[in-house]
Amino acid sequence: MPRLPQYISTAQPSGIVRGVVPSSPQVGGLVAGITQGAHAVQRGEDIRAAQMERERQRIAEEEAKAAVSLTMSEGRAHWTEQLVNAQQNTADAAGFTQRTLKDFDAWSQKAIEAAPEDARSHLAARLQDLKLSVHERAFSFEADSRRAKVVDDFSTGLDAARRTAQADPSQFAQLMAEQLAAANALTLDPKSKAKLLESTRETIAFDTASGIVGRDPDAFLAMSGMAGGKSKDGKPLPADPAKAAKAVADNPILSNLRPEHLDSLVERATMLSITRKAELDAERERQARRAEANAERIGREQDRA
């Protein structure tokens, strides 16, 4: 059988599409796009991280403010109660301010340590304001209490001086000088000091005069320029009004008495004088009767003999 000759075709088949080999510029654009996408993702992550950080800071600030507000509210209530209780139960106020501030510093340090870190500096500043308020109130209480104790001690001393003057009127001048000096040494406003000085003079003078009345009412009536009699309405009568007024003005004891107190002492002296004279008259009459009875008894015994 005869062989057929073989032919190899060199023609390209139609309908077949070759793959396009990318050129260099096209590859570079793809890499750039990938890089830009990666950068965009990173920027998004950075933005989100920044947003989260701002949110964290905002929450931390809110927590710090809340912690400061809570501590200050509780602290103000605590120290108000502490001061009120201490003032009610403190017998001796000396050193109260120093003790209170020492306790406040210890409490303040614990409060700062227990607070969030972001709140500590702000809390420390606010606590200084609270400390100033506590300091002012503690000092005011201590000062007022110590002044009150000084006045109370003065009153106690004045009472002792008053009793001494009544028991021994001859000590009037010394007692008056001592008590007025003590009153002048007190730290008081001018109006209160003037009132205290007036009360001191009146107290010492009245009790001195009372002592004189009790011992010798007639001597007191003579000293005050009073006759010892009474008017129709029962008031003591002066021997001579002008003379009596001068006697009172010139006397260091009587000149310190209020008019109503002087009148009451004169009335008391008058009543005592009348009563004692009546008692003396009654005693003389009793003695006379006893003497008469005794004489009669002796006469009867002699008659029997």
GROMACS .gro file of N, CA and C in nm, residues 140-255:
model
  348
  140SER      N    1  -1.183   7.754  11.603
  140SER     CA    2  -1.290   7.837  11.658
  140SER      C    3  -1.347   7.774  11.784
  141PHE      N    4  -1.368   7.641  11.780
  141PHE     CA    5  -1.419   7.572  11.898
  141PHE      C    6  -1.321   7.580  12.014
  142GLU      N    7  -1.193   7.554  11.984
  142GLU     CA    8  -1.093   7.557  12.091
  142GLU      C    9  -1.082   7.696  12.152
  143ALA      N   10  -1.079   7.798  12.067
  143ALA     CA   11  -1.066   7.935  12.118
  143ALA      C   12  -1.187   7.974  12.203
  144ASP      N   13  -1.306   7.945  12.152
  144ASP     CA   14  -1.427   7.979  12.228
  144ASP      C   15  -1.434   7.903  12.360
  145SER      N   16  -1.397   7.775  12.356
  145SER     CA   17  -1.403   7.693  12.477
  145SER      C   18  -1.302   7.741  12.581
  146ARG      N   19  -1.183   7.775  12.534
  146ARG     CA   20  -1.081   7.819  12.629
  146ARG      C   21  -1.116   7.955  12.687
  147ARG      N   22  -1.174   8.043  12.604
  147ARG     CA   23  -1.219   8.171  12.658
  147ARG      C   24  -1.331   8.151  12.760
  148ALA      N   25  -1.423   8.059  12.728
  148ALA     CA   26  -1.533   8.032  12.820
  148ALA      C   27  -1.480   7.976  12.952
  149LYS      N   28  -1.377   7.892  12.944
  149LYS     CA   29  -1.320   7.836  13.067
  149LYS      C   30  -1.252   7.945  13.150
  150VAL      N   31  -1.184   8.037  13.080
  150VAL     CA   32  -1.120   8.148  13.151
  150VAL      C   33  -1.223   8.232  13.224
  151VAL      N   34  -1.333   8.261  13.154
  151VAL     CA   35  -1.440   8.339  13.217
  151VAL      C   36  -1.501   8.261  13.333
  152ASP      N   37  -1.517   8.130  13.315
  152ASP     CA   38  -1.573   8.047  13.421
  152ASP      C   39  -1.479   8.043  13.542
  153ASP      N   40  -1.349   8.031  13.514
  153ASP     CA   41  -1.252   8.033  13.624
  153ASP      C   42  -1.255   8.168  13.695
  154PHE      N   43  -1.269   8.275  13.617
  154PHE     CA   44  -1.278   8.408  13.677
  154PHE      C   45  -1.402   8.417  13.767
  155SER      N   46  -1.514   8.364  13.718
  155SER     CA   47  -1.638   8.368  13.796
  155SER      C   48  -1.623   8.290  13.926
  156THR      N   49  -1.552   8.176  13.918
  156THR     CA   50  -1.528   8.097  14.039
  156THR      C   51  -1.443   8.176  14.139
  157GLY      N   52  -1.339   8.243  14.086
  157GLY     CA   53  -1.254   8.326  14.173
  157GLY      C   54  -1.331   8.443  14.231
  158LEU      N   55  -1.418   8.502  14.149
  158LEU     CA   56  -1.499   8.615  14.197
  158LEU      C   57  -1.593   8.571  14.309
  159ASP      N   58  -1.647   8.452  14.296
  159ASP     CA   59  -1.736   8.401  14.401
  159ASP      C   60  -1.661   8.382  14.533
  160ALA      N   61  -1.537   8.332  14.524
  160ALA     CA   62  -1.456   8.316  14.644
  160ALA      C   63  -1.424   8.453  14.705
  161ALA      N   64  -1.391   8.550  14.620
  161ALA     CA   65  -1.363   8.685  14.670
  161ALA      C   66  -1.487   8.747  14.732
  162ARG      N   67  -1.601   8.721  14.674
  162ARG     CA   68  -1.727   8.772  14.728
  162ARG      C   69  -1.752   8.719  14.869
  163ARG      N   70  -1.730   8.589  14.888
  163ARG     CA   71  -1.750   8.530  15.021
  163ARG      C   72  -1.651   8.587  15.122
  164THR      N   73  -1.528   8.609  15.076
  164THR     CA   74  -1.426   8.667  15.164
  164THR      C   75  -1.465   8.808  15.207
  165ALA      N   76  -1.514   8.887  15.112
  165ALA     CA   77  -1.554   9.025  15.143
  165ALA      C   78  -1.669   9.028  15.242
  166GLN      N   79  -1.760   8.935  15.229
  166GLN     CA   80  -1.874   8.931  15.322
  166GLN      C   81  -1.830   8.889  15.461
  167ALA      N   82  -1.735   8.795  15.465
  167ALA     CA   83  -1.687   8.748  15.595
  167ALA      C   84  -1.596   8.850  15.662
  168ASP      N   85  -1.518   8.924  15.581
  168ASP     CA   86  -1.426   9.023  15.637
  168ASP      C   87  -1.427   9.148  15.550
  169PRO      N   88  -1.517   9.242  15.575
  169PRO     CA   89  -1.528   9.363  15.493
  169PRO      C   90  -1.400   9.447  15.489
  170SER      N   91  -1.311   9.428  15.585
  170SER     CA   92  -1.189   9.508  15.586
  170SER      C   93  -1.097   9.476  15.468
  171GLN      N   94  -1.119   9.362  15.400
  171GLN     CA   95  -1.036   9.324  15.285
  171GLN      C   96  -1.092   9.377  15.152
  172PHE      N   97  -1.190   9.463  15.160
  172PHE     CA   98  -1.258   9.512  15.039
  172PHE      C   99  -1.162   9.568  14.936
  173ALA      N  100  -1.076   9.660  14.973
  173ALA     CA  101  -0.989   9.728  14.877
  173ALA      C  102  -0.899   9.630  14.803
  174GLN      N  103  -0.838   9.538  14.875
  174GLN     CA  104  -0.748   9.441  14.812
  174GLN      C  105  -0.824   9.347  14.720
  175LEU      N  106  -0.938   9.298  14.767
  175LEU     CA  107  -1.018   9.207  14.685
  175LEU      C  108  -1.068   9.276  14.558
  176MET      N  109  -1.112   9.399  14.572
  176MET     CA  110  -1.161   9.472  14.455
  176MET      C  111  -1.050   9.492  14.353
  177ALA      N  112  -0.932   9.529  14.397
  177ALA     CA  113  -0.820   9.553  14.306
  177ALA      C  114  -0.781   9.424  14.233
  178GLU      N  115  -0.776   9.313  14.306
  178GLU     CA  116  -0.738   9.184  14.246
  178GLU      C  117  -0.839   9.140  14.142
  179GLN      N  118  -0.966   9.151  14.173
  179GLN     CA  119  -1.069   9.104  14.080
  179GLN      C  120  -1.080   9.192  13.956
  180LEU      N  121  -1.063   9.322  13.973
  180LEU     CA  122  -1.066   9.410  13.856
  180LEU      C  123  -0.946   9.386  13.765
  181ALA      N  124  -0.831   9.358  13.824
  181ALA     CA  125  -0.712   9.327  13.743
  181ALA      C  126  -0.733   9.198  13.666
  182ALA      N  127  -0.792   9.098  13.731
  182ALA     CA  128  -0.819   8.970  13.664
  182ALA      C  129  -0.919   8.988  13.550
  183ALA      N  130  -1.021   9.070  13.573
  183ALA     CA  131  -1.122   9.094  13.468
  183ALA      C  132  -1.061   9.169  13.350
  184ASN      N  133  -0.974   9.265  13.378
  184ASN     CA  134  -0.910   9.341  13.271
  184ASN      C  135  -0.817   9.255  13.186
  185ALA      N  136  -0.766   9.148  13.244
  185ALA     CA  137  -0.673   9.061  13.172
  185ALA      C  138  -0.744   8.968  13.074
  186LEU      N  139  -0.876   8.957  13.083
  186LEU     CA  140  -0.951   8.868  12.995
  186LEU      C  141  -0.958   8.927  12.854
  187THR      N  142  -0.955   8.837  12.753
  187THR     CA  143  -0.966   8.880  12.614
  187THR      C  144  -1.114   8.881  12.576
  188LEU      N  145  -1.175   8.996  12.587
  188LEU     CA  146  -1.316   9.012  12.557
  188LEU      C  147  -1.337   9.136  12.471
  189ASP      N  148  -1.449   9.139  12.403
  189ASP     CA  149  -1.481   9.260  12.328
  189ASP      C  150  -1.510   9.373  12.427
  190PRO      N  151  -1.492   9.498  12.386
  190PRO     CA  152  -1.507   9.610  12.479
  190PRO      C  153  -1.640   9.612  12.554
  191LYS      N  154  -1.748   9.581  12.486
  191LYS     CA  155  -1.879   9.586  12.551
  191LYS      C  156  -1.889   9.480  12.660
  192SER      N  157  -1.843   9.358  12.630
  192SER     CA  158  -1.849   9.249  12.728
  192SER      C  159  -1.757   9.277  12.847
  193LYS      N  160  -1.639   9.333  12.818
  193LYS     CA  161  -1.546   9.361  12.927
  193LYS      C  162  -1.602   9.470  13.019
  194ALA      N  163  -1.660   9.574  12.961
  194ALA     CA  164  -1.718   9.681  13.042
  194ALA      C  165  -1.829   9.626  13.132
  195LYS      N  166  -1.908   9.537  13.076
  195LYS     CA  167  -2.018   9.476  13.154
  195LYS      C  168  -1.962   9.390  13.267
  196LEU      N  169  -1.854   9.316  13.237
  196LEU     CA  170  -1.794   9.230  13.338
  196LEU      C  171  -1.732   9.313  13.451
  197LEU      N  172  -1.664   9.421  13.416
  197LEU     CA  173  -1.603   9.508  13.518
  197LEU      C  174  -1.710   9.569  13.609
  198GLU      N  175  -1.819   9.611  13.549
  198GLU     CA  176  -1.927   9.669  13.628
  198GLU      C  177  -1.986   9.564  13.723
  199SER      N  178  -2.005   9.444  13.671
  199SER     CA  179  -2.060   9.337  13.754
  199SER      C  180  -1.965   9.300  13.868
  200THR      N  181  -1.834   9.302  13.839
  200THR     CA  182  -1.735   9.270  13.941
  200THR      C  183  -1.738   9.373  14.055
  201ARG      N  184  -1.739   9.499  14.018
  201ARG     CA  185  -1.745   9.605  14.120
  201ARG      C  186  -1.872   9.592  14.204
  202GLU      N  187  -1.982   9.570  14.139
  202GLU     CA  188  -2.110   9.558  14.209
  202GLU      C  189  -2.111   9.437  14.304
  203THR      N  190  -2.057   9.325  14.257
  203THR     CA  191  -2.057   9.202  14.337
  203THR      C  192  -1.974   9.218  14.464
  204ILE      N  193  -1.850   9.264  14.448
  204ILE     CA  194  -1.762   9.280  14.564
  204ILE      C  195  -1.819   9.384  14.660
  205ALA      N  196  -1.867   9.496  14.607
  205ALA     CA  197  -1.922   9.602  14.692
  205ALA      C  198  -2.047   9.554  14.766
  206PHE      N  199  -2.136   9.485  14.698
  206PHE     CA  200  -2.261   9.441  14.760
  206PHE      C  201  -2.234   9.343  14.874
  207ASP      N  202  -2.146   9.248  14.852
  207ASP     CA  203  -2.121   9.148  14.957
  207ASP      C  204  -2.042   9.209  15.073
  208THR      N  205  -1.954   9.305  15.043
  208THR     CA  206  -1.887   9.376  15.152
  208THR      C  207  -1.988   9.451  15.237
  209ALA      N  208  -2.078   9.525  15.170
  209ALA     CA  209  -2.181   9.599  15.242
  209ALA      C  210  -2.274   9.505  15.319
  210SER      N  211  -2.304   9.389  15.259
  210SER     CA  212  -2.389   9.291  15.328
  210SER      C  213  -2.322   9.243  15.456
  211GLY      N  214  -2.190   9.224  15.449
  211GLY     CA  215  -2.118   9.183  15.569
  211GLY      C  216  -2.125   9.290  15.678
  212ILE      N  217  -2.114   9.416  15.639
  212ILE     CA  218  -2.123   9.527  15.737
  212ILE      C  219  -2.263   9.533  15.797
  213VAL      N  220  -2.365   9.518  15.712
  213VAL     CA  221  -2.503   9.521  15.761
  213VAL      C  222  -2.526   9.410  15.862
  214GLY      N  223  -2.475   9.292  15.831
  214GLY     CA  224  -2.496   9.180  15.922
  214GLY      C  225  -2.427   9.198  16.055
  215ARG      N  226  -2.310   9.261  16.054
  215ARG     CA  227  -2.236   9.279  16.177
  215ARG      C  228  -2.287   9.399  16.258
  216ASP      N  229  -2.305   9.510  16.190
  216ASP     CA  230  -2.343   9.632  16.263
  216ASP      C  231  -2.433   9.716  16.173
  217PRO      N  232  -2.562   9.692  16.176
  217PRO     CA  233  -2.652   9.768  16.089
  217PRO      C  234  -2.650   9.918  16.118
  218ASP      N  235  -2.631   9.956  16.241
  218ASP     CA  236  -2.627  10.099  16.273
  218ASP      C  237  -2.505  10.166  16.210
  219ALA      N  238  -2.393  10.093  16.208
  219ALA     CA  239  -2.273  10.149  16.145
  219ALA      C  240  -2.296  10.167  15.994
  220PHE      N  241  -2.365  10.073  15.933
  220PHE     CA  242  -2.395  10.085  15.790
  220PHE      C  243  -2.487  10.203  15.765
  221LEU      N  244  -2.590  10.221  15.851
  221LEU     CA  245  -2.682  10.332  15.833
  221LEU      C  246  -2.611  10.466  15.849
  222ALA      N  247  -2.518  10.471  15.942
  222ALA     CA  248  -2.441  10.594  15.961
  222ALA      C  249  -2.351  10.618  15.840
  223MET      N  250  -2.291  10.512  15.790
  223MET     CA  251  -2.203  10.522  15.674
  223MET      C  252  -2.278  10.570  15.551
  224SER      N  253  -2.402  10.529  15.536
  224SER     CA  254  -2.482  10.566  15.420
  224SER      C  255  -2.560  10.696  15.441
  225GLY      N  256  -2.549  10.758  15.558
  225GLY     CA  257  -2.617  10.883  15.583
  225GLY      C  258  -2.765  10.868  15.608
  226MET      N  259  -2.809  10.748  15.649
  226MET     CA  260  -2.950  10.723  15.673
  226MET      C  261  -2.979  10.725  15.823
  227ALA      N  262  -3.096  10.780  15.860
  227ALA     CA  263  -3.132  10.791  16.001
  227ALA      C  264  -3.184  10.660  16.057
  228GLY      N  265  -3.229  10.572  15.972
  228GLY     CA  266  -3.282  10.445  16.020
  228GLY      C  267  -3.432  10.446  16.037
  229GLY      N  268  -3.497  10.563  16.014
  229GLY     CA  269  -3.642  10.567  16.022
  229GLY      C  270  -3.704  10.527  15.889
  230LYS      N  271  -3.840  10.530  15.884
  230LYS     CA  272  -3.909  10.492  15.762
  230LYS      C  273  -4.019  10.592  15.732
  231SER      N  274  -4.049  10.605  15.602
  231SER     CA  275  -4.159  10.691  15.561
  231SER      C  276  -4.290  10.614  15.574
  232LYS      N  277  -4.402  10.678  15.539
  232LYS     CA  278  -4.532  10.612  15.551
  232LYS      C  279  -4.543  10.490  15.461
  233ASP      N  280  -4.475  10.495  15.344
  233ASP     CA  281  -4.481  10.380  15.254
  233ASP      C  282  -4.375  10.275  15.286
  234GLY      N  283  -4.304  10.292  15.398
  234GLY     CA  284  -4.208  10.191  15.442
  234GLY      C  285  -4.068  10.205  15.392
  235LYS      N  286  -4.038  10.310  15.314
  235LYS     CA  287  -3.904  10.329  15.262
  235LYS      C  288  -3.816  10.400  15.365
  236PRO      N  289  -3.686  10.362  15.371
  236PRO     CA  290  -3.595  10.428  15.467
  236PRO      C  291  -3.583  10.577  15.437
  237LEU      N  292  -3.571  10.653  15.542
  237LEU     CA  293  -3.557  10.798  15.528
  237LEU      C  294  -3.414  10.842  15.559
  238PRO      N  295  -3.356  10.928  15.476
  238PRO     CA  296  -3.223  10.980  15.507
  238PRO      C  297  -3.232  11.092  15.609
  239ALA      N  298  -3.128  11.103  15.688
  239ALA     CA  299  -3.124  11.214  15.784
  239ALA      C  300  -3.124  11.346  15.708
  240ASP      N  301  -3.051  11.349  15.598
  240ASP     CA  302  -3.045  11.466  15.512
  240ASP      C  303  -3.016  11.415  15.372
  241PRO      N  304  -3.107  11.428  15.275
  241PRO     CA  305  -3.088  11.372  15.141
  241PRO      C  306  -2.955  11.411  15.078
  242ALA      N  307  -2.920  11.538  15.085
  242ALA     CA  308  -2.794  11.583  15.025
  242ALA      C  309  -2.674  11.521  15.095
  243LYS      N  310  -2.683  11.515  15.226
  243LYS     CA  311  -2.575  11.456  15.304
  243LYS      C  312  -2.563  11.307  15.275
  244ALA      N  313  -2.676  11.241  15.263
  244ALA     CA  314  -2.675  11.098  15.234
  244ALA      C  315  -2.616  11.071  15.096
  245ALA      N  316  -2.656  11.152  14.997
  245ALA     CA  317  -2.605  11.134  14.862
  245ALA      C  318  -2.454  11.153  14.857
  246LYS      N  319  -2.405  11.252  14.931
  246LYS     CA  320  -2.260  11.277  14.934
  246LYS      C  321  -2.187  11.163  15.005
  247ALA      N  322  -2.250  11.110  15.112
  247ALA     CA  323  -2.188  11.000  15.185
  247ALA      C  324  -2.173  10.878  15.095
  248VAL      N  325  -2.274  10.852  15.015
  248VAL     CA  326  -2.268  10.738  14.922
  248VAL      C  327  -2.164  10.761  14.814
  249ALA      N  328  -2.163  10.881  14.757
  249ALA     CA  329  -2.068  10.910  14.648
  249ALA      C  330  -1.923  10.904  14.694
  250ASP      N  331  -1.898  10.943  14.818
  250ASP     CA  332  -1.761  10.946  14.869
  250ASP      C  333  -1.714  10.811  14.923
  251ASN      N  334  -1.805  10.717  14.940
  251ASN     CA  335  -1.768  10.588  14.998
  251ASN      C  336  -1.731  10.488  14.888
  252PRO      N  337  -1.612  10.427  14.892
  252PRO     CA  338  -1.569  10.336  14.785
  252PRO      C  339  -1.655  10.210  14.775
  253ILE      N  340  -1.721  10.175  14.882
  253ILE     CA  341  -1.808  10.057  14.877
  253ILE      C  342  -1.944  10.094  14.823
  254LEU      N  343  -2.008  10.192  14.886
  254LEU     CA  344  -2.145  10.229  14.850
  254LEU      C  345  -2.154  10.289  14.710
  255SER      N  346  -2.050  10.356  14.666
  255SER     CA  347  -2.054  10.421  14.533
  255SER      C  348  -2.056  10.319  14.420
   0.00000   0.00000   0.00000
